[in-house]
């Protein structure tokens, strides 16, 4: 059974960190392995994520300039792993939001009371386009999908109409929530997986979607 694994990196990262895992390239590679069963022939892993935001923005209270600097080397390194391909989205800056609501501190507000708000853009579109391409080329039997996004329902419906089997990955609960019934209705089955054991000690990757 020729299979391809699609991973929404932002979705996996947030839940893995909530579960106490260091999010590293070794962890991502190990996680990909636990998603594939014996008897499946993994053709490729498509990993979708955004590099950290780079740019300058004015702080919300002081008005001083904040410089956001980041490296995307980890995405380049991940793309060099066996069978991995990386699809990059972008982050859009959407202003500043309170770190907690309501703001509990008394006295004057400072920049530290706020955090940057970023919006991930282009990831869902790239997943949907890849599913459409996979469905059309006739070389894959099964799509294994890790995402909780119901925006992908039209893409999963399209794949099933093209006679591909579409399997959704359910991360351990908690901290993950069960996949939404609306999404499950357009999957052939849901595969429950456990967290992998990683052999190497490696520094955790920077958060790509939020700071």
Tab-separated table of C-alpha atoms in Angstrom:
chain	number	residue	atom	x	y	z
A	1	UNK	CA	0.000	0.000	0.000
A	2	UNK	CA	1.749	3.159	-1.219
A	3	UNK	CA	1.167	5.878	1.354
A	4	UNK	CA	2.049	9.536	1.751
A	5	UNK	CA	2.024	11.380	5.083
A	6	UNK	CA	0.949	15.030	5.324
A	7	UNK	CA	1.770	16.863	8.583
A	8	UNK	CA	0.387	20.253	9.610
A	9	UNK	CA	3.413	21.391	11.622
A	10	UNK	CA	1.667	24.122	13.598
A	11	UNK	CA	-1.019	21.688	14.756
A	12	UNK	CA	1.498	19.021	15.767
A	13	UNK	CA	3.841	21.501	17.487
A	14	UNK	CA	1.187	23.066	19.709
A	15	UNK	CA	-0.140	19.715	20.949
A	16	UNK	CA	3.302	18.136	21.359
A	17	UNK	CA	4.476	21.060	23.477
A	18	UNK	CA	1.314	20.929	25.584
A	19	UNK	CA	2.194	17.269	26.220
A	20	UNK	CA	5.674	18.291	27.419
A	21	UNK	CA	7.693	17.173	24.380
A	22	UNK	CA	10.656	19.133	23.037
A	23	UNK	CA	9.761	19.920	19.446
A	24	UNK	CA	12.884	19.061	17.461
A	25	UNK	CA	13.662	17.774	13.984
A	26	UNK	CA	14.413	14.377	15.561
A	27	UNK	CA	10.997	14.423	17.220
A	28	UNK	CA	9.257	15.279	13.918
A	29	UNK	CA	11.058	12.461	12.116
A	30	UNK	CA	10.288	9.974	14.906
A	31	UNK	CA	6.650	11.054	14.943
A	32	UNK	CA	6.366	10.460	11.204
A	33	UNK	CA	7.512	6.874	11.736
A	34	UNK	CA	4.821	6.098	14.337
A	35	UNK	CA	2.131	7.305	11.939
A	36	UNK	CA	2.967	4.598	9.394
A	37	UNK	CA	1.970	0.954	9.937
A	38	UNK	CA	3.727	-2.237	8.958
A	39	UNK	CA	2.768	-3.119	5.402
A	40	UNK	CA	2.516	0.492	4.294
A	41	UNK	CA	5.120	1.720	1.834
A	42	UNK	CA	5.870	5.314	2.780
A	43	UNK	CA	6.629	7.295	-0.361
A	44	UNK	CA	7.102	10.747	1.169
A	45	UNK	CA	6.444	12.955	4.174
A	46	UNK	CA	5.123	16.408	3.341
A	47	UNK	CA	5.634	18.793	6.257
A	48	UNK	CA	3.830	22.158	6.291
A	49	UNK	CA	4.927	25.005	8.553
A	50	UNK	CA	5.964	28.652	8.733
A	51	UNK	CA	9.378	30.068	9.581
A	52	UNK	CA	9.412	32.600	12.376
A	53	UNK	CA	8.370	36.137	11.601
A	54	UNK	CA	11.102	38.539	10.552
A	55	UNK	CA	10.554	42.263	10.448
A	56	UNK	CA	10.107	45.444	12.526
A	57	UNK	CA	7.022	46.566	14.430
A	58	UNK	CA	6.265	49.342	16.905
A	59	UNK	CA	5.653	48.240	20.483
A	60	UNK	CA	2.108	48.945	21.701
A	61	UNK	CA	2.868	51.149	24.740
A	62	UNK	CA	6.317	52.699	24.379
A	63	UNK	CA	6.145	53.013	20.597
A	64	UNK	CA	9.722	51.797	20.335
A	65	UNK	CA	10.723	49.556	17.452
A	66	UNK	CA	10.817	45.799	18.021
A	67	UNK	CA	13.056	43.798	15.696
A	68	UNK	CA	11.946	40.218	15.078
A	69	UNK	CA	14.861	38.095	13.902
A	70	UNK	CA	14.823	34.368	13.240
A	71	UNK	CA	16.517	31.550	11.397
A	72	UNK	CA	14.737	29.061	9.177
A	73	UNK	CA	17.702	26.673	9.128
A	74	UNK	CA	15.681	24.028	10.978
A	75	UNK	CA	13.219	23.822	8.076
A	76	UNK	CA	16.115	23.418	5.655
A	77	UNK	CA	17.587	20.699	7.874
A	78	UNK	CA	14.235	18.915	8.078
A	79	UNK	CA	13.892	18.973	4.296
A	80	UNK	CA	17.201	17.060	4.104
A	81	UNK	CA	15.829	14.178	6.167
A	82	UNK	CA	15.034	10.990	4.275
A	83	UNK	CA	11.697	11.152	2.390
A	84	UNK	CA	10.879	14.605	3.823
A	85	UNK	CA	9.719	17.574	1.779
A	86	UNK	CA	8.883	20.923	3.401
A	87	UNK	CA	6.122	23.259	2.253
A	88	UNK	CA	6.484	26.756	3.699
A	89	UNK	CA	3.673	29.103	4.552
A	90	UNK	CA	4.120	32.631	5.906
A	91	UNK	CA	3.317	34.497	9.105
A	92	UNK	CA	1.431	37.777	9.024
A	93	UNK	CA	1.715	40.215	11.940
A	94	UNK	CA	-1.778	41.030	13.288
A	95	UNK	CA	-0.939	43.471	16.065
A	96	UNK	CA	-0.536	43.087	19.811
A	97	UNK	CA	-2.835	41.282	22.244
A	98	UNK	CA	-2.828	41.105	26.069
A	99	UNK	CA	-0.871	38.219	27.540
A	100	UNK	CA	-3.808	37.567	29.859
A	101	UNK	CA	-7.362	38.858	30.002
A	102	UNK	CA	-8.441	40.656	31.961
A	103	UNK	CA	-5.088	42.315	32.647
A	104	UNK	CA	-4.518	41.823	36.362
A	105	UNK	CA	-1.645	44.218	36.945
A	106	UNK	CA	-2.383	47.503	38.651
A	107	UNK	CA	-0.776	50.723	37.539
A	108	UNK	CA	0.474	51.776	34.139
A	109	UNK	CA	0.572	49.295	31.298
A	110	UNK	CA	3.913	48.339	29.783
A	111	UNK	CA	4.966	46.570	26.616
A	112	UNK	CA	5.436	43.396	28.683
A	113	UNK	CA	1.679	43.144	29.158
A	114	UNK	CA	1.288	42.357	25.453
A	115	UNK	CA	2.480	39.713	23.029
A	116	UNK	CA	2.601	39.744	19.235
A	117	UNK	CA	-0.270	38.115	17.404
A	118	UNK	CA	0.665	36.245	14.224
A	119	UNK	CA	-1.562	34.576	11.671
A	120	UNK	CA	-0.369	31.558	9.719
A	121	UNK	CA	-1.113	31.938	6.037
A	122	UNK	CA	-0.859	29.608	3.070
A	123	UNK	CA	-0.520	26.273	4.896
A	124	UNK	CA	-4.088	25.017	4.373
A	125	UNK	CA	-3.964	26.057	0.730
A	126	UNK	CA	-0.736	24.126	0.176
A	127	UNK	CA	-2.104	21.008	1.874
A	128	UNK	CA	-5.255	21.176	-0.240
A	129	UNK	CA	-3.310	21.672	-3.470
A	130	UNK	CA	-1.016	18.750	-2.680
A	131	UNK	CA	-3.985	16.484	-1.942
A	132	UNK	CA	-5.507	17.455	-5.291
A	133	UNK	CA	-2.220	16.758	-7.094
A	134	UNK	CA	-1.773	13.406	-5.333
A	135	UNK	CA	-5.330	12.459	-6.246
A	136	UNK	CA	-4.730	13.250	-9.904
A	137	UNK	CA	-1.408	11.473	-10.481
A	138	UNK	CA	-2.616	7.990	-9.543
A	139	UNK	CA	0.655	6.938	-7.870
A	140	UNK	CA	-0.528	6.837	-4.249
A	141	UNK	CA	-3.056	4.482	-2.632
A	142	UNK	CA	-3.435	6.098	0.776
A	143	UNK	CA	-3.147	9.593	2.247
A	144	UNK	CA	-2.318	9.751	5.959
A	145	UNK	CA	-3.251	13.210	7.208
A	146	UNK	CA	-2.347	14.959	10.436
A	147	UNK	CA	-4.470	18.067	10.759
A	148	UNK	CA	-7.512	19.100	12.698
A	149	UNK	CA	-8.587	21.745	10.206
A	150	UNK	CA	-12.089	21.362	8.783
A	151	UNK	CA	-11.093	23.670	5.905
A	152	UNK	CA	-9.490	20.557	4.404
A	153	UNK	CA	-12.824	18.739	4.049
A	154	UNK	CA	-13.237	19.634	0.324
A	155	UNK	CA	-9.734	18.238	-0.332
A	156	UNK	CA	-10.386	14.978	1.538
A	157	UNK	CA	-13.706	14.558	-0.282
A	158	UNK	CA	-11.909	15.073	-3.594
A	159	UNK	CA	-9.301	12.436	-2.721
A	160	UNK	CA	-11.932	9.847	-1.776
A	161	UNK	CA	-13.824	10.473	-4.992
A	162	UNK	CA	-10.549	9.706	-6.778
A	163	UNK	CA	-10.528	6.308	-4.959
A	164	UNK	CA	-7.754	7.166	-2.517
A	165	UNK	CA	-8.064	6.034	1.072
A	166	UNK	CA	-7.769	8.949	3.500
A	167	UNK	CA	-6.680	8.211	7.071
A	168	UNK	CA	-6.771	10.857	9.794
A	169	UNK	CA	-4.243	10.841	12.638
A	170	UNK	CA	-5.607	11.229	16.156
A	171	UNK	CA	-2.970	12.495	18.580
A	172	UNK	CA	-3.063	11.282	22.193
A	173	UNK	CA	-5.903	12.790	24.232
A	174	UNK	CA	-5.358	14.822	26.277
A	175	UNK	CA	-3.859	17.270	25.375
A	176	UNK	CA	-5.241	16.804	21.841
A	177	UNK	CA	-8.974	17.071	21.288
A	178	UNK	CA	-10.766	14.355	19.327
A	179	UNK	CA	-10.967	15.125	15.631
A	180	UNK	CA	-14.129	17.024	14.804
A	181	UNK	CA	-17.047	14.893	13.598
A	182	UNK	CA	-17.374	17.109	10.495
A	183	UNK	CA	-13.823	16.144	9.488
A	184	UNK	CA	-14.157	12.477	10.483
A	185	UNK	CA	-17.208	12.187	8.234
A	186	UNK	CA	-14.910	12.691	5.240
A	187	UNK	CA	-12.145	10.311	6.325
A	188	UNK	CA	-12.084	6.567	5.731
A	189	UNK	CA	-10.792	5.919	9.243
A	190	UNK	CA	-8.998	7.515	12.185
A	191	UNK	CA	-5.625	6.142	13.296
A	192	UNK	CA	-4.705	6.689	16.934
A	193	UNK	CA	-0.992	7.020	17.650
A	194	UNK	CA	1.207	7.403	20.721
A	195	UNK	CA	4.076	9.828	21.184
A	196	UNK	CA	7.441	8.567	19.916
A	197	UNK	CA	10.635	8.096	21.872
A	198	UNK	CA	13.489	10.208	20.486
A	199	UNK	CA	17.034	8.915	20.779
A	200	UNK	CA	19.026	12.144	20.470
A	201	UNK	CA	19.188	15.181	22.702
A	202	UNK	CA	18.628	18.175	20.481
A	203	UNK	CA	17.678	21.786	21.316
A	204	UNK	CA	13.978	22.506	20.880
A	205	UNK	CA	13.068	24.401	17.739
A	206	UNK	CA	11.808	27.984	17.938
A	207	UNK	CA	8.080	28.440	17.819
A	208	UNK	CA	7.259	29.203	14.217
A	209	UNK	CA	3.641	30.196	14.575
A	210	UNK	CA	3.692	32.220	17.797
A	211	UNK	CA	6.203	33.851	20.101
